[in-house]
CSV table of C-alpha atoms in Angstrom, one decimal:
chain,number,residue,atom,x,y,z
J,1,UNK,CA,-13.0,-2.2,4.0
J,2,UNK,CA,-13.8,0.7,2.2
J,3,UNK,CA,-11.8,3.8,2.4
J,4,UNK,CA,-13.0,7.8,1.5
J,5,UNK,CA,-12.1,10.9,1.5
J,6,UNK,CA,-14.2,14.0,2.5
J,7,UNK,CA,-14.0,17.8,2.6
J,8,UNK,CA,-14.5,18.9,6.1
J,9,UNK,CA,-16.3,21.9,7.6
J,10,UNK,CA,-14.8,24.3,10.5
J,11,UNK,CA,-16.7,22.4,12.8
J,12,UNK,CA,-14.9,19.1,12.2
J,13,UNK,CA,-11.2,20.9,12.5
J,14,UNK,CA,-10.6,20.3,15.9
J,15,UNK,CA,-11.2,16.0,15.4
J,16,UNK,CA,-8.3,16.2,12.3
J,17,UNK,CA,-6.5,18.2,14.4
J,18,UNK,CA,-6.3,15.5,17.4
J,19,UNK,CA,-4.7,13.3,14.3
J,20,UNK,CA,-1.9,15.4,13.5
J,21,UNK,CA,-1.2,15.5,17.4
J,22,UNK,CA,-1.1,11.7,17.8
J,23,UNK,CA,0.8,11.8,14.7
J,24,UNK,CA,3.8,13.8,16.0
J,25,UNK,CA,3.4,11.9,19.2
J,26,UNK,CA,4.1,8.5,17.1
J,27,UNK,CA,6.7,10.1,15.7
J,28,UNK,CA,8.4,11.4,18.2
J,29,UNK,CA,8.3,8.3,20.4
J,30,UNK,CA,9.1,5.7,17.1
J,31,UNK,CA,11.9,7.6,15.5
J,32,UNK,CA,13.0,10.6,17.7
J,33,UNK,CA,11.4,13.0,14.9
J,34,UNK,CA,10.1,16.3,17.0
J,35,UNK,CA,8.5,18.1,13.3
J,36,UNK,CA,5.0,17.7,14.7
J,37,UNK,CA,5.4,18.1,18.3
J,38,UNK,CA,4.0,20.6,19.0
J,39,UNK,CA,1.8,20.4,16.0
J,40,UNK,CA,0.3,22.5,14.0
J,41,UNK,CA,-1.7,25.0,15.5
J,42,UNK,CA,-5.3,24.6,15.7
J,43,UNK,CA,-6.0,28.2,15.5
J,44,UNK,CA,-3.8,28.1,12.1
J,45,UNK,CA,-5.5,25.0,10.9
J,46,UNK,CA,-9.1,26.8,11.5
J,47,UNK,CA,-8.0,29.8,9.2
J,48,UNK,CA,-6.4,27.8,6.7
J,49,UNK,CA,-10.3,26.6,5.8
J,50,UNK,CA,-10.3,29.9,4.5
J,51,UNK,CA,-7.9,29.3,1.9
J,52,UNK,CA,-7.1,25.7,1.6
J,53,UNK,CA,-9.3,22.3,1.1
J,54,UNK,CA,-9.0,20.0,4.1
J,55,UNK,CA,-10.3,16.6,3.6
J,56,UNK,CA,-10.8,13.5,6.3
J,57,UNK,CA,-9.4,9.8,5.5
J,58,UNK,CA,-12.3,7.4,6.7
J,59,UNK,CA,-12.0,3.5,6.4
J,60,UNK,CA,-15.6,2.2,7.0
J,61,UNK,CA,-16.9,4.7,8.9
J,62,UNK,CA,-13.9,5.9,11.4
J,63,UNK,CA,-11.8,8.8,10.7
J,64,UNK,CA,-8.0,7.5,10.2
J,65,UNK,CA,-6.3,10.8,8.5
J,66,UNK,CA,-6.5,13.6,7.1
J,67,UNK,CA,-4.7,16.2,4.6
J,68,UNK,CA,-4.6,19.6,3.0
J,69,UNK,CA,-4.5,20.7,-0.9
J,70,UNK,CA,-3.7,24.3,-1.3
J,71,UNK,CA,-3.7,25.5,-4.6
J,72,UNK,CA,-1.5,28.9,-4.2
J,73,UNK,CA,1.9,28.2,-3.8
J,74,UNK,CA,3.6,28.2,-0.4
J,75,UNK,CA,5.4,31.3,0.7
J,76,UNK,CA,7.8,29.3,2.2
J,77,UNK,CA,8.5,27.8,-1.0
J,78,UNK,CA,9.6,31.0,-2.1
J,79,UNK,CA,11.1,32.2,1.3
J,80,UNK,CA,13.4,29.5,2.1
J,81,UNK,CA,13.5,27.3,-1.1
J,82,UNK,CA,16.1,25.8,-4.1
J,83,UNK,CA,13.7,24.5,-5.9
J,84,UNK,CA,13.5,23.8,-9.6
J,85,UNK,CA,10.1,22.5,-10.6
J,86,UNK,CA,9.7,20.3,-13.8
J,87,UNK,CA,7.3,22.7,-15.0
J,88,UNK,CA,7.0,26.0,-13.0
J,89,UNK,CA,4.1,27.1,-15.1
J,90,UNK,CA,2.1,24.0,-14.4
J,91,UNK,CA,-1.3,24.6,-12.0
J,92,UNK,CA,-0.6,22.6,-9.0
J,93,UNK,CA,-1.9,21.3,-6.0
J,94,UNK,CA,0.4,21.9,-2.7
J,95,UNK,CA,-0.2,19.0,-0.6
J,96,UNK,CA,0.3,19.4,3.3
J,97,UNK,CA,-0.5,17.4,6.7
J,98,UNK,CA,-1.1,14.2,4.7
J,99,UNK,CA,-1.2,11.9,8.4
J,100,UNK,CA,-2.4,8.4,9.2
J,101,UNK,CA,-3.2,7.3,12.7
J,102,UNK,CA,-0.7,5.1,13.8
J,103,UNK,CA,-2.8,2.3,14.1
J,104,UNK,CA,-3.5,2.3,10.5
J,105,UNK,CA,-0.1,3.1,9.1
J,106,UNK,CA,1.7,-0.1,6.8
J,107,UNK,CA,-2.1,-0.6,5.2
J,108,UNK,CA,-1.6,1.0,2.3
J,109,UNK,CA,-4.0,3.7,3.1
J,110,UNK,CA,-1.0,6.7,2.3
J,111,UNK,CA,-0.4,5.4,-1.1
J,112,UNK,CA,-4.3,5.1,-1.6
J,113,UNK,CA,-5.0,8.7,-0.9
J,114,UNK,CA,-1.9,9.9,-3.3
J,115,UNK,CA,-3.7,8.4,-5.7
J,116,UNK,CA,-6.9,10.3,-5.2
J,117,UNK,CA,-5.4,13.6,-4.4
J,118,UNK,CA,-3.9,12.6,-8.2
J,119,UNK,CA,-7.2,11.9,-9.2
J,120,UNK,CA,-8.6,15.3,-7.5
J,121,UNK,CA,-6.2,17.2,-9.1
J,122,UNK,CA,-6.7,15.6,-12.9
J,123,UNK,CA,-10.4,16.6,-12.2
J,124,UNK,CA,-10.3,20.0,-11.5
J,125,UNK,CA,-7.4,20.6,-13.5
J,126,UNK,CA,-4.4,20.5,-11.9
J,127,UNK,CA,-1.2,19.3,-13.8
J,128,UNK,CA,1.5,18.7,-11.1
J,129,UNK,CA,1.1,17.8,-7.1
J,130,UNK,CA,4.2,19.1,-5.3
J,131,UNK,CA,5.0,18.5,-1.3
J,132,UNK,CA,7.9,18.4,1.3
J,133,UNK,CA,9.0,16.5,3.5
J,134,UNK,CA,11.8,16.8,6.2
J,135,UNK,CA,15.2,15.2,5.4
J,136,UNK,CA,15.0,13.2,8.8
J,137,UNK,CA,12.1,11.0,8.0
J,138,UNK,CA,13.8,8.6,5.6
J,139,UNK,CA,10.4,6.1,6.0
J,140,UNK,CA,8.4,9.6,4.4
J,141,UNK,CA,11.3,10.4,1.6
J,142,UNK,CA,11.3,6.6,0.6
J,143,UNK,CA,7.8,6.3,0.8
J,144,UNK,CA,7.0,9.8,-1.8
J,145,UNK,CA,10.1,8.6,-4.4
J,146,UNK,CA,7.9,4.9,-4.3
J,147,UNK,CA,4.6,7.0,-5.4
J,148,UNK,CA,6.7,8.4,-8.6
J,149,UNK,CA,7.7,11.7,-6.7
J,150,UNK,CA,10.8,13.3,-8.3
J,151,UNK,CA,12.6,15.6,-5.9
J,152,UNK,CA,13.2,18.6,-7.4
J,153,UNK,CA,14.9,20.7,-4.3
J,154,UNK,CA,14.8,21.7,-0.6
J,155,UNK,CA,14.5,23.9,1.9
J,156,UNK,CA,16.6,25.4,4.0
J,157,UNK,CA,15.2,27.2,7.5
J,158,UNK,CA,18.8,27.8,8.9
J,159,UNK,CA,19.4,30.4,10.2
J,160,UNK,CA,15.9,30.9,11.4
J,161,UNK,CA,15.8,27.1,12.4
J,162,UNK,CA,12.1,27.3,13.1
J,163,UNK,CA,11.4,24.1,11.8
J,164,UNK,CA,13.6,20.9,10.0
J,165,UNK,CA,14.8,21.4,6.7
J,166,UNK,CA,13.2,19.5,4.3
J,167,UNK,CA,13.3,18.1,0.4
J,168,UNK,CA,10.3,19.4,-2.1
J,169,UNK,CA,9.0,16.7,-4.5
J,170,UNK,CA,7.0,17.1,-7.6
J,171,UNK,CA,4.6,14.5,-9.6
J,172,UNK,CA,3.7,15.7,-13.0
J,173,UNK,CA,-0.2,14.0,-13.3
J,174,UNK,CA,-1.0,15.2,-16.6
């Protein structure tokens, strides 16, 4: 069993994209969390390649997740945040749309790719790794304080109630 990760091209959106779909299917069927459904739009997704690096999870040779570093910080951060960063002047990777098909969730194949998105980042540079997640997945929010994420505030969408509020976590990697 041998797991990688990969930066993909335009051309290879579409296939990621099918895994955040099936994601926020799972989700929505295991633990009545709607987040994803619908999911994130493809057409949004194609543009981000413009700005953002989006990577493929293989085991072996099949594709079982995908993510998203962006190295600018959110809008939304700024828009809708409380957040109080361990460092704010730290250069940081923004990590979004991390997703394991369900079929391959519980293998360990999450906590795996935290650790090279870590090692990414420590490569090129990059002090801190920062993320959110919605306050209604308590599986995600356990799972991110495991891998030595600190929460270090949230955001609130209310009124504008577009999506689920959610906490922001932070891990300082160098």
């Amino acid at each position: 069993m041998k797991l990688s990760i990969l930066q993909v091209t335009v051309s290879e959106i579409p296939v990621l994209h099918q895994i955040l779909v099936e994601c926020g299917l799972d989700l929505q069927t295991r633990f009545n969390l709607y987040y994803w459904v619908p999911p994130y739009p493809l057409e949004k997704m194609l543009k981000d390649t413009n700005k953002m690096d989006i990577y493929a999870i293989k085991l072996d040779s099949e594709l079982v997740g995908t993510f998203t570093i962006e190295t600018k910080m959110p809008s939304g951060y700024l828009k809708y945040g409380n957040i109080n960063w361990q460092n704010p002047s730290l250069a940081a990777f923004y990590i979004h749309r991390l997703a394991v098909m369900p079929f391959f969730q519980g293998k360990g194949i999450g906590t795996w790719c935290l650790h090279e998105i870590e090692n990414l980042a420590i490569n090129r540079n990059y002090s801190a790794l920062r993320l959110d997640a919605v306050k209604t997945n308590q599986k995600l929010l356990k799972f991110y304080e495991k891998s030595g994420y600190k929460k270090v505030g949230e955001m609130i969408f209310y009124p504008e109630n577009k999506y689920e509020d959610a906490f922001v976590f932070e891990k300082v990697v160098a």
